[in-house]
């Protein structure tokens, strides 16, 4: 087993330019690549430790109630209900805007600000493909907050029970609501976050605008709710999270005690309509914004 | 130019607002390093964007690699590379990450994307610095990254829009050298858009000249700079007396400052007789000669309004 003399001396040859003859995955490959890199960006992967703090902090805080609920259940049985499937997202409510405000701009602002888009559009993907891929990626990322913790709570409730099969039978009915509500929150919030971000010139402005929408909307909603009367009726519509909570209640039932939805007399289907409107408006903003960007 | 890679017929682009960027452009472009020359606003960038399928034309049609730009843009964009004129790089990622991501967006599988990224960055001359964030790069390094992302998927055709923009003279030389290598050694047909004729002259094998959205001329580079049939004689003083003396001797000669211009076709006798006559006249008038040469067409002549130098 003697190595050839060239290998032993470690000579490096300039082999010149090599053509690529392997597979080309075309549009599908392009979309997959954008989704993959956007998902990494949403969780700060491959970036500095500092950019991981908010997304992972939010994810950890979001699953915490599920762990506490499971622990309480194991220790105290069914006497004390810490959180429910229905109220979970309302309880961790403020984490959703924080994650969204921090991560949505990461996905879109730099590509616009630094004129990277022509490089994407001169590849086998359309503008719509690009926007769709970003929306899909951020929606998937949001599921880490809107679906994963509730699923964890579900799994905990089932596995902590004495009779696992029986508990599964009891709880399985909640699963469509858990998944449906998680997906609805994730997609609508992702669309709102991206629509605001694509209009902002810098990531910080985008983050501020997203936070402002939810925080100011939330504060106004709480005040209107206290005032009562007609104002309390419209109170839920000042904050996307309350609208989503109303839509959840309409679709899957069960009310969150502190939500302004309970105080309002507006029929529940209106919340569903408002949710669709938010999604439509956000999509329209994204569509128009990206069509206008000159390549 | 046996097989045309790019064909346009009556290609017209009018922007909303009435600006006509391309006006019935009909041209065929074959292999090699092709210079796309024209003043700023002549329609070079618009033509490239239509060929990439990024911009719809108002009228006419265009094919790239026999694919229609209006309907098969995605397929075309899989097979061509585009180096835009303007800045297009995010500052907070490394060249390796960015180019490899762009390779994947071009449709390459992850492993191939990594391999080709390493290859291509080496070819454009980025080594250790490729792991640093692009934000800290010099203009020259950024231009190399822009070129690398356009090459990483091994395109059949490379479109480079003003690739020497913002570079110092040494950087220009290196960038032009790279593009020449890509066209000649890598076998990738390269369309270089530039408003600087001097640069195109050095690397292009074929020239497409456009002006105000219309084709001015398309031909091998050599034919743009062929001899004009005139002899230029530069003297150290006003050349008018010399020209008069030669004219008196039966030559068709005129003067332009310190230059005497002699028509070789009209001269009695062969070329050597002309040289002899110039020498004798110079000696007789005690004029110092600076240089004697055949006048060639200059690329700049293309863009001179109305007048044709050959008729002068």
XYZ file of C-alpha atoms in Angstrom:
607
model
C 0.000 0.000 0.000
C 2.336 2.759 -1.123
C 0.867 6.068 -2.045
C 1.811 7.515 -5.434
C 4.679 9.983 -5.144
C 2.496 12.957 -6.010
C 0.099 12.230 -3.195
C 2.993 11.893 -0.774
C 4.438 15.271 -1.646
C 0.964 16.825 -1.544
C 1.134 18.542 -4.914
C -1.921 20.653 -5.686
C -2.953 20.721 -9.326
C -4.980 23.480 -10.871
C -7.607 21.341 -12.500
C -9.196 24.340 -14.183
C -12.868 25.004 -14.564
C -15.198 22.058 -14.192
C -18.670 22.076 -15.673
C -21.634 20.919 -13.632
C -23.436 17.905 -15.037
C -25.487 16.883 -11.998
C -29.203 17.311 -11.420
C -30.920 20.689 -11.495
C -33.969 20.852 -9.265
C -35.459 23.935 -10.905
C -38.302 25.884 -9.351
C -39.018 23.285 -6.684
C -35.386 23.313 -5.585
C -35.397 27.102 -5.499
C -38.515 27.268 -3.335
C -37.194 24.575 -0.990
C -33.923 26.459 -0.621
C -35.663 29.734 0.239
C -37.957 28.027 2.764
C -34.965 26.288 4.346
C -32.863 29.415 4.701
C -35.830 31.450 5.948
C -36.584 28.834 8.611
C -32.974 29.006 9.756
C -33.218 32.793 9.863
C -36.451 32.606 11.867
C -34.612 30.786 14.652
C -31.297 32.608 14.281
C -29.527 29.416 13.200
C -26.117 29.926 11.611
C -26.016 33.428 13.094
C -24.603 35.006 16.208
C -25.727 33.845 19.632
C -27.416 37.180 20.171
C -29.859 36.610 17.323
C -30.962 33.338 18.946
C -32.014 34.953 22.244
C -35.454 36.256 21.249
C -36.708 33.360 19.105
C -35.511 30.613 21.439
C -36.421 32.604 24.540
C -39.947 32.967 23.176
C -40.167 29.266 22.330
C -38.977 28.251 25.811
C -41.374 30.652 27.540
C -44.189 29.403 25.296
C -43.741 25.757 26.266
C -43.229 26.567 29.943
C -46.969 26.684 30.817
C -47.382 23.264 29.210
C -44.609 21.827 31.402
C -46.042 23.475 34.503
C -49.514 22.181 33.691
C -48.184 18.665 33.200
C -46.143 18.817 36.402
C -49.123 20.093 38.384
C -51.257 17.354 36.883
C -48.770 14.672 37.819
C -48.435 15.999 41.375
C -51.956 17.187 42.110
C -54.105 15.167 39.770
C -57.036 16.863 38.101
C -57.877 19.217 40.952
C -56.042 22.192 39.480
C -56.258 23.188 35.830
C -53.363 25.581 35.073
C -54.156 26.104 31.400
C -56.406 24.608 28.751
C -56.105 23.951 25.041
C -58.610 26.733 24.396
C -56.916 29.433 26.465
C -53.294 28.451 25.848
C -52.524 30.869 23.006
C -54.357 33.666 24.765
C -52.280 33.008 27.905
C -48.953 33.187 26.072
C -50.385 35.988 23.898
C -47.609 38.567 24.226
C -44.949 36.058 23.167
C -46.447 35.796 19.686
C -46.001 39.490 18.744
C -42.509 39.491 20.266
C -41.382 36.508 18.186
C -43.103 37.931 15.125
C -41.654 41.422 15.543
C -38.145 40.068 16.026
C -38.131 37.406 13.305
C -40.444 38.499 10.456
C -38.118 41.385 9.499
C -35.162 38.951 9.451
C -36.798 37.120 6.568
C -37.589 39.944 4.179
C -36.115 43.341 5.050
C -32.477 42.748 4.080
C -33.345 41.261 0.694
C -35.251 44.438 -0.143
C -32.915 46.900 1.528
C -29.771 45.519 -0.085
C -31.395 44.874 -3.487
C -30.829 41.127 -3.339
C -34.206 40.352 -4.932
C -33.012 40.634 -8.556
C -30.660 37.738 -7.809
C -33.620 35.610 -6.715
C -35.848 36.699 -9.580
C -33.101 35.942 -12.121
C -33.256 32.328 -10.949
C -35.940 29.715 -11.627
C -38.473 31.222 -9.212
C -41.153 33.878 -9.610
C -41.911 36.762 -7.297
C -44.970 34.892 -6.056
C -42.831 31.804 -5.368
C -40.494 33.932 -3.280
C -43.252 35.522 -1.211
C -45.012 32.170 -0.826
C -41.809 30.509 0.367
C -41.174 33.232 2.957
C -44.774 33.036 4.186
C -44.598 29.255 4.410
C -41.330 29.422 6.336
C -42.508 32.009 8.853
C -45.812 30.141 9.315
C -43.883 26.944 10.036
C -41.688 28.834 12.478
C -44.708 30.341 14.231
C -46.045 26.815 14.771
C -43.263 26.394 17.321
C -45.271 28.826 19.459
C -48.839 28.310 18.318
C -48.959 24.525 17.960
C -45.963 22.800 19.558
C -46.679 23.844 23.185
C -50.358 22.906 22.958
C -49.465 19.552 21.421
C -47.021 19.100 24.285
C -49.813 19.806 26.748
C -51.957 17.281 24.891
C -49.227 14.632 25.009
C -48.587 15.368 28.675
C -52.247 15.045 29.621
C -52.475 11.720 27.832
C -49.202 10.239 29.071
C -49.570 11.456 32.684
C -52.914 9.737 33.020
C -53.286 6.429 34.854
C -55.178 4.999 31.937
C -53.315 6.190 28.876
C -55.681 4.652 26.346
C -58.703 6.004 28.135
C -57.133 9.472 28.391
C -56.306 9.399 24.711
C -59.945 8.636 24.010
C -60.980 11.595 26.192
C -58.530 14.067 24.727
C -58.392 13.082 21.039
C -61.495 15.117 20.301
C -59.552 18.302 21.062
C -56.847 17.564 18.519
C -58.528 19.106 15.420
C -59.152 22.293 17.382
C -55.557 22.395 18.635
C -54.112 21.923 15.153
C -56.653 24.149 13.405
C -56.201 27.004 15.850
C -52.403 26.668 15.816
C -52.263 26.764 12.021
C -54.722 29.665 11.817
C -52.725 31.756 14.287
C -49.426 30.866 12.606
C -50.474 31.698 9.032
C -52.398 34.886 9.801
C -49.736 36.273 12.144
C -46.947 35.381 9.693
C -48.775 37.175 6.883
C -49.283 40.278 9.047
C -45.645 40.264 10.164
C -44.293 39.933 6.629
C -46.698 42.520 5.184
C -45.546 45.117 7.719
C -41.880 44.136 7.369
C -41.828 44.372 3.576
C -42.935 47.998 3.819
C -40.217 48.984 6.304
C -36.789 50.117 5.221
C -34.910 48.601 8.129
C -35.349 45.645 10.432
C -35.647 47.825 13.536
C -38.441 49.920 12.007
C -40.265 46.783 10.945
C -39.945 45.258 14.416
C -41.197 48.473 16.001
C -44.173 48.654 13.664
C -45.195 45.037 14.331
C -44.903 45.490 18.099
C -46.801 48.771 17.956
C -49.709 47.181 16.084
C -50.163 44.494 18.727
C -49.265 46.434 21.883
C -51.095 49.654 21.099
C -54.014 47.663 19.711
C -54.047 45.550 22.855
C -53.973 48.537 25.196
C -56.740 50.348 23.311
C -58.775 47.152 23.286
C -58.388 46.721 27.050
C -59.449 50.329 27.697
C -62.466 50.122 25.389
C -63.392 46.870 27.023
C -63.425 48.547 30.454
C -65.497 51.486 29.231
C -68.253 49.099 28.220
C -71.253 49.622 25.969
C -70.744 49.933 22.202
C -67.055 50.598 22.691
C -66.679 47.223 24.379
C -68.280 45.637 21.332
C -65.623 46.930 18.987
C -62.794 46.504 21.515
C -61.669 43.060 20.234
C -61.101 44.446 16.738
C -58.256 46.736 17.799
C -55.853 43.812 18.182
C -55.212 40.963 15.721
C -54.738 38.543 18.614
C -58.238 39.250 19.947
C -59.723 38.837 16.497
C -57.952 35.495 16.197
C -59.218 34.503 19.644
C -62.762 35.312 18.561
C -62.338 33.272 15.391
C -60.998 30.398 17.496
C -63.984 30.578 19.796
C -66.328 30.583 16.809
C -64.612 27.611 15.145
C -63.589 25.483 18.106
C -65.495 26.811 21.139
C -64.370 27.620 24.690
C -63.731 31.208 25.778
C -60.641 32.767 27.308
C -61.787 34.553 30.493
C -59.717 37.725 30.108
C -60.264 38.158 26.385
C -62.302 41.222 25.305
C -64.198 38.804 23.085
C -66.225 37.762 26.149
C -67.305 41.357 26.856
C -68.268 42.126 23.275
C -71.715 41.398 21.868
C -70.480 41.039 18.291
C -71.566 37.661 16.856
C -68.653 35.210 16.652
C -68.720 34.661 12.860
C -67.713 38.315 12.450
C -64.354 37.369 13.996
C -63.927 34.700 11.366
C -64.663 37.263 8.687
C -62.244 39.746 10.245
C -59.549 37.064 10.369
C -60.021 36.345 6.668
C -59.866 40.084 5.989
C -56.556 40.399 7.855
C -55.125 37.532 5.837
C -56.420 38.945 2.569
C -55.155 42.452 3.282
C -51.707 41.203 4.322
C -51.455 38.996 1.236
C -52.534 41.888 -0.985
C -49.863 44.143 0.530
C -47.208 41.473 -0.029
C -48.381 40.828 -3.576
C -48.416 44.493 -4.607
C -45.160 45.285 -2.831
C -43.219 42.506 -4.523
C -44.742 43.104 -7.918
C -43.574 46.688 -7.761
C -39.972 45.942 -6.914
C -37.977 46.422 -10.085
C -35.583 43.616 -10.833
C -21.221 33.011 -35.425
C -22.704 29.764 -36.560
C -25.434 29.105 -34.023
C -27.271 31.953 -32.403
C -27.796 31.527 -28.652
C -29.913 34.640 -28.424
C -32.327 35.983 -31.045
C -34.529 39.031 -30.874
C -36.984 40.171 -33.520
C -38.467 43.643 -33.480
C -38.003 43.741 -29.708
C -39.640 46.841 -28.288
C -40.001 48.020 -24.704
C -41.940 51.101 -23.771
C -42.154 51.923 -20.083
C -45.313 53.418 -18.633
C -44.782 57.124 -18.915
C -43.711 56.963 -22.529
C -39.989 56.171 -22.305
C -38.974 53.856 -25.140
C -36.039 51.768 -23.960
C -35.918 49.354 -26.902
C -37.199 50.237 -30.341
C -37.623 47.330 -32.740
C -34.312 45.652 -31.894
C -33.493 42.694 -34.120
C -30.217 40.936 -33.407
C -28.633 37.484 -33.196
C -25.926 36.766 -30.669
C -23.627 33.755 -30.865
C -20.879 32.263 -28.728
C -17.891 34.030 -27.244
C -17.374 37.190 -25.264
C -19.969 39.548 -26.641
C -19.746 43.231 -25.883
C -23.079 44.983 -25.590
C -22.119 48.609 -25.951
C -24.110 51.783 -25.826
C -24.312 55.003 -23.903
C -26.084 55.098 -20.556
C -29.785 54.741 -21.244
C -29.263 53.078 -24.634
C -31.309 50.073 -23.514
C -28.593 47.592 -22.478
C -30.000 46.765 -19.047
C -33.553 46.607 -20.388
C -32.451 44.138 -23.056
C -30.756 41.916 -20.453
C -33.818 41.960 -18.189
C -36.100 40.985 -21.067
C -33.718 38.183 -22.035
C -33.811 36.928 -18.432
C -37.600 36.917 -18.579
C -37.709 39.473 -15.757
C -39.407 42.162 -17.783
C -42.165 41.690 -20.369
C -41.549 43.285 -23.742
C -44.104 45.624 -25.284
C -43.717 44.121 -28.737
C -41.609 41.692 -30.738
C -40.093 38.512 -29.374
C -36.874 37.118 -27.985
C -35.441 33.650 -27.483
C -32.528 32.540 -25.343
C -31.150 29.035 -26.020
C -34.234 28.573 -28.240
C -36.528 29.229 -25.255
C -39.091 32.028 -25.464
C -38.437 34.733 -22.870
C -42.131 35.543 -22.512
C -43.302 32.015 -21.734
C -40.242 29.982 -20.696
C -38.498 32.481 -18.455
C -38.083 30.064 -15.547
C -36.347 27.495 -17.755
C -34.057 30.181 -19.192
C -33.154 31.437 -15.740
C -32.047 27.961 -14.782
C -29.449 28.060 -17.562
C -28.126 31.598 -17.415
C -26.316 33.685 -14.833
C -26.885 37.364 -14.105
C -24.471 39.823 -12.553
C -26.464 43.029 -11.994
C -25.012 46.486 -12.322
C -25.988 47.715 -8.871
C -25.111 46.502 -5.357
C -27.046 43.339 -4.576
C -25.275 41.666 -1.658
C -26.484 41.335 1.934
C -23.769 42.561 4.325
C -24.337 40.180 7.223
C -23.479 36.823 5.640
C -20.196 35.399 4.381
C -19.441 34.979 0.690
C -19.442 31.204 1.103
C -22.881 31.153 2.728
C -24.356 33.585 0.235
C -23.011 32.012 -2.948
C -23.906 28.538 -1.778
C -27.450 29.688 -0.943
C -27.735 31.243 -4.407
C -26.529 27.978 -5.951
C -29.367 26.167 -4.220
C -31.877 28.790 -5.360
C -30.593 28.057 -8.878
C -31.682 24.468 -8.325
C -28.447 22.740 -7.301
C -28.653 20.079 -4.550
C -26.992 21.018 -1.256
C -23.794 18.987 -1.715
C -23.199 20.209 -5.258
C -23.919 23.776 -4.145
C -21.171 23.603 -1.498
C -18.648 22.061 -3.868
C -19.276 24.493 -6.696
C -19.234 27.443 -4.302
C -15.720 26.531 -3.211
C -14.641 26.057 -6.846
C -16.161 29.264 -8.134
C -14.911 31.464 -5.286
C -11.419 30.144 -6.014
C -11.832 30.937 -9.713
C -12.847 34.525 -9.025
C -9.948 34.902 -6.608
C -11.585 34.881 -3.169
C -9.731 32.671 -0.708
C -9.573 32.964 3.094
C -11.732 36.088 3.100
C -14.680 34.074 1.792
C -15.570 33.135 5.381
C -15.826 36.781 6.429
C -19.020 38.817 6.245
C -19.543 40.550 2.907
C -20.206 43.889 4.644
C -16.482 44.235 5.292
C -15.408 43.593 1.686
C -13.834 46.101 -0.697
C -15.711 47.029 -3.875
C -13.454 44.724 -5.861
C -14.197 41.773 -3.604
C -17.918 42.488 -3.757
C -17.787 42.517 -7.554
C -16.100 39.103 -7.397
C -18.876 37.761 -5.175
C -21.453 39.142 -7.616
C -19.640 37.360 -10.422
C -19.343 34.151 -8.387
C -23.086 33.984 -7.652
C -23.771 34.361 -11.375
C -21.392 31.507 -12.205
C -21.984 29.071 -9.383
C -24.651 27.019 -11.172
C -22.467 26.685 -14.286
C -24.688 28.694 -16.638
C -24.588 28.388 -20.428
C -24.715 32.165 -20.763
C -23.499 34.822 -18.344
C -24.976 38.322 -18.442
C -22.671 40.847 -16.798
C -24.070 44.363 -16.561
C -21.286 46.951 -16.206
C -19.010 44.536 -14.304
C -16.239 47.089 -13.775
C -18.500 49.638 -12.104
C -16.816 51.365 -9.210
C -13.468 49.591 -9.624
C -10.060 51.248 -9.693
C -7.877 50.713 -12.786
C -6.156 47.615 -11.372
C -9.506 46.178 -10.303
C -10.896 46.832 -13.786
C -8.022 44.952 -15.384
C -8.563 41.974 -13.087
C -12.327 41.907 -13.628
C -11.916 42.135 -17.420
C -9.305 39.375 -17.291
C -11.704 37.186 -15.336
C -14.536 37.747 -17.780
C -12.271 37.028 -20.723
C -11.263 33.735 -19.061
C -14.875 32.792 -18.395
C -15.756 33.334 -22.038
C -12.638 31.746 -23.514
C -11.431 29.060 -21.077
C -14.650 28.144 -19.249
C -16.632 28.051 -22.485
C -19.470 30.151 -21.046
C -20.788 32.684 -23.508
C -20.602 36.028 -21.789
C -22.637 39.094 -22.661
C -20.894 42.129 -21.179
C -22.873 45.342 -21.139
C -20.729 48.440 -20.889
C -20.701 52.080 -21.816
C -16.897 52.026 -21.844
C -15.791 51.101 -25.355
C -12.157 50.895 -24.364
C -12.886 48.039 -21.979
C -15.063 46.081 -24.347
C -12.456 46.469 -27.064
C -9.962 44.559 -24.953
C -11.958 41.424 -24.259
C -14.869 41.069 -26.693
C -14.766 38.833 -29.755
C -18.045 40.185 -31.038
C -19.721 43.505 -30.616
C -23.361 44.535 -30.497
C -23.714 48.296 -30.478
C -27.073 49.801 -29.566
C -28.155 53.397 -29.368
C -31.522 54.734 -28.220
C -32.915 51.195 -28.195
C -31.962 50.498 -31.811
C -29.273 48.266 -33.222
C -26.379 50.336 -34.499
C -24.205 47.516 -35.677
C -23.301 43.925 -34.873
C -20.084 42.398 -36.154
C -16.837 40.747 -35.066
C -14.756 43.192 -33.069
C -12.027 43.324 -35.717
C -14.336 44.772 -38.331
C -15.126 47.687 -36.073
C -11.510 48.750 -36.044
C -10.429 47.873 -39.585
C -8.237 50.165 -41.674
C -9.932 53.116 -43.228
C -7.641 53.514 -46.233
C -6.152 56.714 -44.916
C -2.606 57.451 -43.841
C -2.124 59.676 -40.812
C 1.035 61.767 -40.590
C 1.584 63.575 -37.308
C 4.046 66.453 -37.258
C 5.407 68.631 -34.457
C 3.735 71.747 -35.885
C 0.736 72.756 -37.951
C 0.430 70.198 -40.737
C -1.337 72.446 -43.261
C 1.776 73.426 -45.281
C 2.799 69.774 -45.539
C -0.667 68.786 -46.726
C -0.634 71.592 -49.306
C 2.714 70.479 -50.663
C 1.555 66.876 -50.908
C -1.667 67.991 -52.587
C 0.400 69.926 -55.070
C 2.279 66.689 -55.767
C -0.918 64.978 -56.872
C -2.042 63.442 -53.540
C -5.450 63.850 -51.961
C -4.339 65.294 -48.659
C -5.902 67.450 -45.977
C -4.784 68.770 -42.624
C -6.364 68.582 -39.209
C -4.269 70.474 -36.683
C -0.899 68.722 -36.532
C -2.239 65.780 -38.547
C -1.994 65.419 -42.300
C -4.449 62.884 -43.737
C -3.649 61.255 -47.073
C -6.058 59.079 -49.063
C -4.123 55.968 -50.085
C -6.607 54.885 -52.747
C -6.204 58.122 -54.724
C -2.417 58.201 -54.450
C -0.355 57.920 -57.667
C 1.866 54.851 -57.299
C 1.929 52.319 -54.457
C 2.060 52.826 -50.694
C 5.869 53.141 -50.703
C 5.636 56.028 -53.131
C 3.418 57.777 -50.608
C 5.936 57.206 -47.795
C 8.733 58.519 -50.055
C 6.727 61.601 -50.918
C 5.997 62.306 -47.244
C 9.679 61.882 -46.363
C 10.839 64.144 -49.192
C 8.283 66.803 -48.364
C 9.221 66.732 -44.691
C 12.908 67.081 -45.470
C 12.307 69.872 -47.935
C 10.105 71.831 -45.490
C 12.204 70.964 -42.420
C 9.218 69.493 -40.609
C 9.744 66.912 -37.857
C 7.562 63.804 -38.182
C 6.118 62.340 -34.977
C 4.443 59.241 -36.394
C 2.998 57.740 -39.550
C 0.222 55.166 -39.339
C -2.809 53.707 -41.048
C -5.935 55.294 -39.745
C -8.329 52.768 -38.224
C -11.975 53.064 -37.413
C -12.464 53.925 -33.794
C -15.288 52.346 -31.828
C -16.289 55.859 -30.886
C -17.037 56.542 -34.552
C -20.073 54.302 -34.165
C -21.760 56.765 -31.938
C -20.923 59.901 -33.873
C -24.030 61.482 -35.166
C -24.768 61.449 -38.879
C -21.298 61.751 -40.369
C -19.523 58.702 -41.708
C -15.784 58.951 -41.354
C -15.108 56.752 -44.325
C -16.597 59.400 -46.585
C -14.404 62.138 -45.140
